[in-house]
PDB file of C-alpha atoms in Angstrom:
ATOM      1  CA  MET A   1       0.000   0.000   0.000  1.00 40.00           C
ATOM      2  CA  SER A   2       1.249   3.471  -0.883  1.00 46.00           C
ATOM      3  CA  ARG A   3       2.683   5.616   1.863  1.00 46.00           C
ATOM      4  CA  ARG A   4       1.072   8.603   0.104  1.00 63.00           C
ATOM      5  CA  LEU A   5      -2.454   7.742   1.142  1.00 72.00           C
ATOM      6  CA  PRO A   6      -4.607  10.468   2.705  1.00 82.00           C
ATOM      7  CA  SER A   7      -5.329  10.338   6.414  1.00 87.00           C
ATOM      8  CA  ALA A   8      -7.293   7.451   7.873  1.00 90.00           C
ATOM      9  CA  GLU A   9     -10.253   9.671   8.757  1.00 92.00           C
ATOM     10  CA  PHE A  10     -10.425  10.922   5.151  1.00 93.00           C
ATOM     11  CA  LEU A  11     -10.290   7.363   3.832  1.00 93.00           C
ATOM     12  CA  ASP A  12     -13.087   6.396   6.220  1.00 95.00           C
ATOM     13  CA  LEU A  13     -15.251   9.170   4.777  1.00 96.00           C
ATOM     14  CA  ILE A  14     -14.816   8.075   1.164  1.00 96.00           C
ATOM     15  CA  HIS A  15     -14.769   4.318   1.805  1.00 96.00           C
ATOM     16  CA  PRO A  16     -18.457   3.772   0.861  1.00 97.00           C
ATOM     17  CA  TYR A  17     -17.635   5.117  -2.628  1.00 97.00           C
ATOM     18  CA  THR A  18     -14.106   3.803  -3.195  1.00 96.00           C
ATOM     19  CA  GLY A  19     -13.933   0.646  -1.146  1.00 96.00           C
ATOM     20  CA  ASP A  20     -10.541  -0.216   0.311  1.00 94.00           C
ATOM     21  CA  VAL A  21      -7.921   2.091  -1.212  1.00 92.00           C
ATOM     22  CA  SER A  22      -4.759   0.429  -2.484  1.00 89.00           C
ATOM     23  CA  ASP A  23      -2.970   3.480  -3.850  1.00 88.00           C
ATOM     24  CA  ALA A  24      -3.182   7.254  -4.058  1.00 88.00           C
ATOM     25  CA  GLN A  25      -1.159   9.411  -6.415  1.00 87.00           C
ATOM     26  CA  PRO A  26      -1.139  13.109  -5.479  1.00 84.00           C
ATOM     27  CA  THR A  27      -1.421  15.442  -8.454  1.00 79.00           C
ATOM     28  CA  ALA A  28       0.326  18.720  -9.075  1.00 63.00           C
ATOM     29  CA  ARG A  29      -2.898  20.498 -10.024  1.00 54.00           C
ATOM     30  CA  GLY A  30      -4.669  22.819  -7.657  1.00 52.00           C
ATOM     31  CA  PHE A  31      -3.616  25.097  -4.826  1.00 58.00           C
ATOM     32  CA  SER A  32      -6.734  25.345  -2.686  1.00 72.00           C
ATOM     33  CA  SER A  33      -7.340  21.709  -1.720  1.00 81.00           C
ATOM     34  CA  ASP A  34      -6.058  19.733   1.246  1.00 88.00           C
ATOM     35  CA  VAL A  35      -6.392  16.490  -0.721  1.00 89.00           C
ATOM     36  CA  LEU A  36      -5.980  16.282  -4.501  1.00 90.00           C
ATOM     37  CA  THR A  37      -5.222  12.770  -5.603  1.00 92.00           C
ATOM     38  CA  LEU A  38      -5.912   9.878  -7.952  1.00 93.00           C
ATOM     39  CA  ILE A  39      -7.430   7.051  -5.930  1.00 94.00           C
ATOM     40  CA  ASP A  40      -7.335   3.352  -6.747  1.00 94.00           C
ATOM     41  CA  GLY A  41      -9.939   1.460  -4.736  1.00 94.00           C
ATOM     42  CA  ASP A  42     -11.924  -1.724  -4.797  1.00 95.00           C
ATOM     43  CA  LEU A  43     -14.829   0.162  -6.377  1.00 96.00           C
ATOM     44  CA  GLY A  44     -12.834   1.895  -9.110  1.00 95.00           C
ATOM     45  CA  ARG A  45     -10.459   4.727  -9.905  1.00 95.00           C
ATOM     46  CA  PHE A  46     -11.360   8.315  -9.102  1.00 97.00           C
ATOM     47  CA  PHE A  47      -9.956  11.818  -9.056  1.00 95.00           C
ATOM     48  CA  VAL A  48     -10.629  12.962  -5.492  1.00 96.00           C
ATOM     49  CA  LYS A  49     -10.632  16.484  -4.160  1.00 95.00           C
ATOM     50  CA  GLY A  50     -11.015  17.223  -0.466  1.00 94.00           C
ATOM     51  CA  ILE A  51     -10.857  20.148   1.938  1.00 93.00           C
ATOM     52  CA  LYS A  52     -11.180  20.589   5.659  1.00 92.00           C
ATOM     53  CA  ASN A  53     -14.801  21.312   6.485  1.00 93.00           C
ATOM     54  CA  ARG A  54     -14.439  24.812   7.854  1.00 90.00           C
ATOM     55  CA  ALA A  55     -16.618  27.821   7.179  1.00 84.00           C
ATOM     56  CA  GLY A  56     -15.204  30.218   4.635  1.00 78.00           C
ATOM     57  CA  GLY A  57     -14.160  30.623   1.031  1.00 75.00           C
ATOM     58  CA  ARG A  58     -12.647  27.203   0.460  1.00 88.00           C
ATOM     59  CA  ARG A  59     -15.744  25.429   1.733  1.00 92.00           C
ATOM     60  CA  ASP A  60     -17.932  27.674  -0.382  1.00 92.00           C
ATOM     61  CA  SER A  61     -15.827  26.939  -3.445  1.00 93.00           C
ATOM     62  CA  ILE A  62     -16.028  23.153  -3.181  1.00 95.00           C
ATOM     63  CA  VAL A  63     -19.788  23.395  -2.629  1.00 95.00           C
ATOM     64  CA  ARG A  64     -20.062  25.489  -5.793  1.00 96.00           C
ATOM     65  CA  GLU A  65     -17.972  22.967  -7.690  1.00 97.00           C
ATOM     66  CA  ARG A  66     -20.370  20.223  -6.626  1.00 97.00           C
ATOM     67  CA  LEU A  67     -23.454  22.224  -7.538  1.00 97.00           C
ATOM     68  CA  ILE A  68     -22.219  23.352 -10.966  1.00 98.00           C
ATOM     69  CA  ASN A  69     -20.986  19.984 -12.200  1.00 98.00           C
ATOM     70  CA  GLU A  70     -24.196  18.764 -13.798  1.00 97.00           C
ATOM     71  CA  ALA A  71     -24.548  22.010 -15.750  1.00 97.00           C
ATOM     72  CA  VAL A  72     -21.068  21.769 -17.274  1.00 98.00           C
ATOM     73  CA  GLN A  73     -21.400  18.240 -18.646  1.00 94.00           C
ATOM     74  CA  PRO A  74     -19.718  16.888 -20.741  1.00 95.00           C
ATOM     75  CA  LEU A  75     -17.235  19.759 -20.765  1.00 97.00           C
ATOM     76  CA  SER A  76     -16.088  18.811 -17.266  1.00 97.00           C
ATOM     77  CA  PRO A  77     -15.343  15.341 -15.887  1.00 97.00           C
ATOM     78  CA  ARG A  78     -18.476  13.957 -14.254  1.00 97.00           C
ATOM     79  CA  LEU A  79     -18.896  14.161 -10.486  1.00 98.00           C
ATOM     80  CA  LEU A  80     -19.621  10.590  -9.373  1.00 98.00           C
ATOM     81  CA  TRP A  81     -20.099  11.104  -5.651  1.00 98.00           C
ATOM     82  CA  HIS A  82     -19.592  13.516  -2.793  1.00 98.00           C
ATOM     83  CA  ALA A  83     -19.182  12.948   0.920  1.00 97.00           C
ATOM     84  CA  GLU A  84     -19.134  15.189   3.962  1.00 96.00           C
ATOM     85  CA  ASN A  85     -18.647  14.868   7.696  1.00 95.00           C
ATOM     86  CA  ASP A  86     -17.573  17.267  10.412  1.00 93.00           C
ATOM     87  CA  PRO A  87     -13.847  17.184   9.520  1.00 92.00           C
ATOM     88  CA  TRP A  88     -13.964  16.836   5.699  1.00 95.00           C
ATOM     89  CA  ILE A  89     -15.745  17.470   2.405  1.00 96.00           C
ATOM     90  CA  ALA A  90     -14.775  15.285  -0.575  1.00 97.00           C
ATOM     91  CA  LEU A  91     -15.700  15.160  -4.252  1.00 98.00           C
ATOM     92  CA  GLY A  92     -15.072  12.085  -6.415  1.00 98.00           C
ATOM     93  CA  PHE A  93     -14.796  12.640 -10.174  1.00 98.00           C
ATOM     94  CA  GLU A  94     -14.475  10.258 -13.082  1.00 96.00           C
ATOM     95  CA  LEU A  95     -10.936   9.923 -14.396  1.00 93.00           C
ATOM     96  CA  VAL A  96     -10.283  11.342 -17.862  1.00 93.00           C
ATOM     97  CA  ASN A  97      -7.262  10.642 -20.013  1.00 92.00           C
ATOM     98  CA  GLY A  98      -6.001  14.182 -20.336  1.00 93.00           C
ATOM     99  CA  ARG A  99      -2.963  16.271 -19.489  1.00 94.00           C
ATOM    100  CA  PRO A 100      -2.482  19.984 -18.790  1.00 96.00           C
ATOM    101  CA  SER A 101      -2.470  21.911 -22.040  1.00 97.00           C
ATOM    102  CA  ASN A 102       0.619  23.598 -23.453  1.00 98.00           C
ATOM    103  CA  PHE A 103       0.100  27.328 -23.994  1.00 98.00           C
ATOM    104  CA  ALA A 104       3.523  28.021 -25.557  1.00 98.00           C
ATOM    105  CA  PRO A 105       3.844  29.600 -29.012  1.00 98.00           C
ATOM    106  CA  GLY A 106       3.579  26.928 -31.680  1.00 97.00           C
ATOM    107  CA  SER A 107       1.908  24.418 -29.366  1.00 98.00           C
ATOM    108  CA  ALA A 108      -0.334  21.899 -31.074  1.00 97.00           C
ATOM    109  CA  ASP A 109      -2.745  22.293 -28.131  1.00 98.00           C
ATOM    110  CA  LEU A 110      -3.768  25.854 -28.948  1.00 98.00           C
ATOM    111  CA  PRO A 111      -6.651  25.037 -31.322  1.00 97.00           C
ATOM    112  CA  ALA A 112      -8.133  22.712 -28.678  1.00 97.00           C
ATOM    113  CA  VAL A 113      -7.697  25.443 -26.057  1.00 98.00           C
ATOM    114  CA  VAL A 114      -9.645  27.920 -28.187  1.00 97.00           C
ATOM    115  CA  GLN A 115     -12.321  25.287 -28.773  1.00 97.00           C
ATOM    116  CA  LEU A 116     -12.656  24.757 -25.015  1.00 98.00           C
ATOM    117  CA  MET A 117     -13.085  28.487 -24.488  1.00 97.00           C
ATOM    118  CA  ASN A 118     -15.919  28.563 -27.008  1.00 97.00           C
ATOM    119  CA  LYS A 119     -17.529  25.560 -25.332  1.00 97.00           C
ATOM    120  CA  ILE A 120     -17.501  27.398 -21.990  1.00 97.00           C
ATOM    121  CA  GLU A 121     -19.393  30.261 -23.604  1.00 96.00           C
ATOM    122  CA  GLU A 122     -21.947  27.849 -25.039  1.00 96.00           C
ATOM    123  CA  VAL A 123     -22.951  26.657 -21.553  1.00 97.00           C
ATOM    124  CA  ALA A 124     -26.180  28.390 -20.598  1.00 96.00           C
ATOM    125  CA  LEU A 125     -26.081  30.109 -17.244  1.00 97.00           C
ATOM    126  CA  PRO A 126     -27.607  27.545 -14.862  1.00 97.00           C
ATOM    127  CA  THR A 127     -30.172  28.601 -12.317  1.00 96.00           C
ATOM    128  CA  VAL A 128     -27.830  27.748  -9.450  1.00 96.00           C
ATOM    129  CA  ALA A 129     -25.291  30.337 -10.681  1.00 97.00           C
ATOM    130  CA  ARG A 130     -27.708  33.246 -10.970  1.00 97.00           C
ATOM    131  CA  ASP A 131     -26.952  34.246  -7.385  1.00 96.00           C
ATOM    132  CA  TRP A 132     -23.169  34.055  -7.865  1.00 97.00           C
ATOM    133  CA  PRO A 133     -22.299  37.476  -9.354  1.00 97.00           C
ATOM    134  CA  GLU A 134     -18.714  38.021 -10.447  1.00 97.00           C
ATOM    135  CA  THR A 135     -17.003  40.561  -8.165  1.00 97.00           C
ATOM    136  CA  ARG A 136     -13.342  39.496  -8.000  1.00 96.00           C
ATOM    137  CA  TRP A 137     -12.044  42.297 -10.208  1.00 98.00           C
ATOM    138  CA  ASP A 138     -14.444  45.061  -9.116  1.00 97.00           C
ATOM    139  CA  ARG A 139     -12.191  46.646  -6.491  1.00 97.00           C
ATOM    140  CA  PHE A 140      -9.284  46.743  -8.923  1.00 98.00           C
ATOM    141  CA  ALA A 141     -11.208  48.568 -11.653  1.00 97.00           C
ATOM    142  CA  ALA A 142     -10.374  52.186 -12.326  1.00 94.00           C
ATOM    143  CA  ASP A 143     -13.875  53.243 -11.251  1.00 96.00           C
ATOM    144  CA  GLN A 144     -17.408  51.945 -10.777  1.00 96.00           C
ATOM    145  CA  ASP A 145     -18.221  52.426 -14.457  1.00 97.00           C
ATOM    146  CA  ASP A 146     -15.364  50.137 -15.435  1.00 97.00           C
ATOM    147  CA  ALA A 147     -16.384  47.571 -12.827  1.00 97.00           C
ATOM    148  CA  ALA A 148     -19.883  47.548 -14.307  1.00 97.00           C
ATOM    149  CA  LEU A 149     -18.381  46.361 -17.601  1.00 97.00           C
ATOM    150  CA  PHE A 150     -17.439  43.056 -15.974  1.00 97.00           C
ATOM    151  CA  LYS A 151     -21.089  42.205 -15.268  1.00 97.00           C
ATOM    152  CA  GLY A 152     -23.172  39.976 -17.485  1.00 97.00           C
ATOM    153  CA  ASP A 153     -25.320  36.872 -17.702  1.00 97.00           C
ATOM    154  CA  SER A 154     -22.695  34.364 -18.821  1.00 97.00           C
ATOM    155  CA  LEU A 155     -21.217  31.491 -16.868  1.00 98.00           C
ATOM    156  CA  VAL A 156     -17.627  32.383 -15.959  1.00 98.00           C
ATOM    157  CA  HIS A 157     -15.025  29.761 -15.049  1.00 98.00           C
ATOM    158  CA  GLY A 158     -12.674  32.438 -13.732  1.00 97.00           C
ATOM    159  CA  ASP A 159      -9.444  30.417 -13.451  1.00 96.00           C
ATOM    160  CA  ILE A 160      -8.174  29.822 -16.970  1.00 98.00           C
ATOM    161  CA  ASN A 161      -4.683  28.306 -16.936  1.00 97.00           C
ATOM    162  CA  PRO A 162      -2.930  25.300 -18.537  1.00 97.00           C
ATOM    163  CA  SER A 163      -3.659  22.986 -15.610  1.00 94.00           C
ATOM    164  CA  ASN A 164      -7.390  23.598 -15.840  1.00 96.00           C
ATOM    165  CA  LEU A 165      -7.670  22.946 -19.586  1.00 98.00           C
ATOM    166  CA  LEU A 166      -6.897  19.273 -20.165  1.00 97.00           C
ATOM    167  CA  VAL A 167      -6.237  17.791 -23.599  1.00 97.00           C
ATOM    168  CA  GLY A 168      -6.001  14.158 -24.610  1.00 93.00           C
ATOM    169  CA  ASP A 169      -6.139  11.900 -27.626  1.00 89.00           C
ATOM    170  CA  ALA A 170      -9.849  11.261 -27.177  1.00 87.00           C
ATOM    171  CA  GLY A 171     -11.097  14.623 -25.940  1.00 93.00           C
ATOM    172  CA  SER A 172     -10.505  17.753 -23.915  1.00 97.00           C
ATOM    173  CA  TRP A 173     -11.975  19.076 -20.688  1.00 98.00           C
ATOM    174  CA  VAL A 174     -12.265  22.141 -18.447  1.00 98.00           C
ATOM    175  CA  VAL A 175     -11.629  21.191 -14.820  1.00 96.00           C
ATOM    176  CA  ASP A 176     -11.505  22.857 -11.402  1.00 95.00           C
ATOM    177  CA  TRP A 177     -14.804  24.729 -11.446  1.00 97.00           C
ATOM    178  CA  ALA A 178     -14.027  25.917  -7.931  1.00 93.00           C
ATOM    179  CA  TRP A 179     -15.425  29.423  -8.246  1.00 93.00           C
ATOM    180  CA  PRO A 180     -17.928  29.734 -11.116  1.00 97.00           C
ATOM    181  CA  THR A 181     -19.775  33.016 -11.331  1.00 98.00           C
ATOM    182  CA  LYS A 182     -22.236  35.034 -13.402  1.00 98.00           C
ATOM    183  CA  GLY A 183     -20.467  37.776 -15.333  1.00 98.00           C
ATOM    184  CA  SER A 184     -19.228  39.052 -18.658  1.00 97.00           C
ATOM    185  CA  ALA A 185     -18.459  36.429 -21.295  1.00 96.00           C
ATOM    186  CA  LEU A 186     -15.258  38.379 -21.988  1.00 97.00           C
ATOM    187  CA  ILE A 187     -13.615  37.410 -18.695  1.00 98.00           C
ATOM    188  CA  ASP A 188     -12.484  33.884 -19.545  1.00 98.00           C
ATOM    189  CA  PRO A 189     -11.034  34.776 -22.975  1.00 98.00           C
ATOM    190  CA  ALA A 190      -9.289  37.780 -21.422  1.00 98.00           C
ATOM    191  CA  LEU A 191      -7.741  35.515 -18.788  1.00 98.00           C
ATOM    192  CA  LEU A 192      -6.505  33.311 -21.627  1.00 98.00           C
ATOM    193  CA  VAL A 193      -4.768  36.324 -23.185  1.00 98.00           C
ATOM    194  CA  LEU A 194      -2.855  36.867 -19.942  1.00 98.00           C
ATOM    195  CA  GLN A 195      -1.899  33.204 -19.728  1.00 98.00           C
ATOM    196  CA  LEU A 196      -0.718  33.109 -23.342  1.00 98.00           C
ATOM    197  CA  ILE A 197       1.486  36.159 -22.811  1.00 98.00           C
ATOM    198  CA  ALA A 198       2.884  34.548 -19.666  1.00 98.00           C
ATOM    199  CA  ALA A 199       3.647  31.448 -21.755  1.00 98.00           C
ATOM    200  CA  GLY A 200       5.737  33.440 -24.221  1.00 98.00           C
ATOM    201  CA  HIS A 201       3.323  34.904 -26.776  1.00 98.00           C
ATOM    202  CA  SER A 202       3.497  38.560 -27.695  1.00 98.00           C
ATOM    203  CA  PRO A 203       0.373  40.477 -26.663  1.00 97.00           C
ATOM    204  CA  GLU A 204      -0.527  40.785 -30.336  1.00 97.00           C
ATOM    205  CA  GLY A 205      -0.046  37.062 -30.875  1.00 98.00           C
ATOM    206  CA  ALA A 206      -2.074  36.208 -27.780  1.00 98.00           C
ATOM    207  CA  GLU A 207      -4.967  38.391 -28.916  1.00 97.00           C
ATOM    208  CA  SER A 208      -4.769  36.821 -32.373  1.00 97.00           C
ATOM    209  CA  TRP A 209      -5.428  33.394 -30.893  1.00 98.00           C
ATOM    210  CA  VAL A 210      -8.169  34.664 -28.600  1.00 98.00           C
ATOM    211  CA  SER A 211      -9.839  36.527 -31.462  1.00 97.00           C
ATOM    212  CA  GLN A 212     -11.128  33.073 -32.455  1.00 96.00           C
ATOM    213  CA  CYS A 213     -13.233  33.048 -29.275  1.00 96.00           C
ATOM    214  CA  ALA A 214     -16.776  34.152 -29.992  1.00 93.00           C
ATOM    215  CA  ALA A 215     -17.058  36.199 -26.798  1.00 94.00           C
ATOM    216  CA  TRP A 216     -13.905  38.150 -27.621  1.00 95.00           C
ATOM    217  CA  SER A 217     -15.080  39.061 -31.099  1.00 89.00           C
ATOM    218  CA  LYS A 218     -18.308  40.477 -29.654  1.00 90.00           C
ATOM    219  CA  SER A 219     -16.654  42.503 -26.871  1.00 92.00           C
ATOM    220  CA  ASP A 220     -16.280  46.263 -26.743  1.00 93.00           C
ATOM    221  CA  PRO A 221     -12.570  47.235 -26.784  1.00 94.00           C
ATOM    222  CA  ALA A 222     -13.270  49.539 -23.824  1.00 95.00           C
ATOM    223  CA  THR A 223     -14.319  46.531 -21.754  1.00 96.00           C
ATOM    224  CA  ILE A 224     -11.132  44.676 -22.698  1.00 97.00           C
ATOM    225  CA  ASP A 225      -9.051  47.730 -21.766  1.00 97.00           C
ATOM    226  CA  ALA A 226     -10.787  48.072 -18.406  1.00 97.00           C
ATOM    227  CA  PHE A 227     -10.271  44.414 -17.574  1.00 98.00           C
ATOM    228  CA  ALA A 228      -6.613  44.530 -18.581  1.00 97.00           C
ATOM    229  CA  VAL A 229      -6.022  47.496 -16.261  1.00 97.00           C
ATOM    230  CA  ALA A 230      -7.867  45.774 -13.398  1.00 98.00           C
ATOM    231  CA  ASN A 231      -5.523  42.788 -13.706  1.00 98.00           C
ATOM    232  CA  VAL A 232      -2.431  44.989 -13.451  1.00 98.00           C
ATOM    233  CA  ARG A 233      -3.805  46.529 -10.279  1.00 98.00           C
ATOM    234  CA  MET A 234      -4.777  43.162  -8.850  1.00 98.00           C
ATOM    235  CA  TYR A 235      -1.393  41.512  -9.411  1.00 98.00           C
ATOM    236  CA  ARG A 236       0.484  44.598  -8.244  1.00 97.00           C
ATOM    237  CA  LYS A 237      -1.357  44.600  -4.933  1.00 97.00           C
ATOM    238  CA  ARG A 238      -0.936  40.862  -4.428  1.00 96.00           C
ATOM    239  CA  ALA A 239       2.750  40.931  -5.377  1.00 97.00           C
ATOM    240  CA  LYS A 240       3.371  43.595  -2.737  1.00 96.00           C
ATOM    241  CA  ARG A 241       1.433  41.640  -0.150  1.00 96.00           C
ATOM    242  CA  PHE A 242       3.160  38.328  -0.903  1.00 96.00           C
ATOM    243  CA  PRO A 243       6.669  39.214  -2.122  1.00 95.00           C
ATOM    244  CA  ASP A 244       7.913  35.635  -1.674  1.00 96.00           C
ATOM    245  CA  GLN A 245       5.459  34.421  -4.319  1.00 94.00           C
ATOM    246  CA  THR A 246       7.471  35.547  -7.307  1.00 96.00           C
ATOM    247  CA  TRP A 247       4.880  34.336  -9.803  1.00 95.00           C
ATOM    248  CA  LEU A 248       2.640  37.210  -8.737  1.00 96.00           C
ATOM    249  CA  GLY A 249       5.282  39.740  -9.749  1.00 97.00           C
ATOM    250  CA  ALA A 250       5.737  37.907 -13.030  1.00 97.00           C
ATOM    251  CA  MET A 251       2.010  38.110 -13.685  1.00 97.00           C
ATOM    252  CA  GLU A 252       2.032  41.829 -12.883  1.00 97.00           C
ATOM    253  CA  THR A 253       4.696  42.248 -15.560  1.00 97.00           C
ATOM    254  CA  THR A 254       2.612  40.172 -17.969  1.00 98.00           C
ATOM    255  CA  ALA A 255      -0.529  42.199 -17.289  1.00 98.00           C
ATOM    256  CA  GLN A 256       1.374  45.472 -17.726  1.00 97.00           C
ATOM    257  CA  ALA A 257       2.760  44.300 -21.077  1.00 97.00           C
ATOM    258  CA  TRP A 258      -0.788  43.652 -22.235  1.00 98.00           C
ATOM    259  CA  VAL A 259      -1.966  47.096 -21.106  1.00 97.00           C
ATOM    260  CA  ASP A 260       1.018  48.759 -22.815  1.00 97.00           C
ATOM    261  CA  TYR A 261       0.189  46.929 -26.028  1.00 97.00           C
ATOM    262  CA  ARG A 262      -3.482  47.860 -25.909  1.00 95.00           C
ATOM    263  CA  GLN A 263      -2.709  51.511 -25.277  1.00 92.00           C
ATOM    264  CA  GLY A 264      -0.850  51.557 -28.584  1.00 87.00           C
ATOM    265  CA  ALA A 265      -3.098  49.150 -30.495  1.00 61.00           C
ATOM    266  CA  PRO A 266      -5.524  50.521 -33.121  1.00 56.00           C
ATOM    267  CA  ARG A 267      -9.174  50.517 -32.104  1.00 50.00           C
ATOM    268  CA  ARG A 268     -11.397  48.249 -34.156  1.00 48.00           C
TER     269      ARG A 268
END
């Protein structure tokens, strides 16, 4: 038996769904879970996500992920079971044969990434998400008018990065719906622009790829500008607050490069 198994009390919680667990392989994906692992049990193989059952944002996020799963089928791996007790909350997903996508220039994954972005937009806003307004960027907007541009009636994933867009020989998936919201359809494609620049694309090249996203093509340039500026402000504040997390400073630089490009880009 693997020495990497979760705690005994966690295994007791999920035992009715997994049976006896013979092995657990922790994954590198995810930063907000206490348990994130591939489980081999008598009852099958599962991708299992777990957090300590404490009031607050992390508990709220895993509850949202459970509630949204049915609405994002088959774009997301299917939630097979969930379990909760006083110490833990756990979600058990079907395993899919996919890997984190490669966002680098020239990557063969980029067409599939764009396709996934368009599939997100095609998901109708489910009833459960109508009371989850997007607010994460509001306080970083230049003013209330700019913040209002981030509102909308689309389902927003809100955490677009290579680890959350999986590609495989037989399909592709969007995972980690930990904080879905109702907002502007522009937000997810705009987050992809930032991630592409961070992966080595020029801002112009990143926007060229994202121009294939339906939501981007329908967006007002002023909304894109406002969101780009809000991201600079957000990463700048977080980089100052957490100077040891150098990736935040790198993302501030990325966001600023995008703003600089847009300030000199022709308006369409």
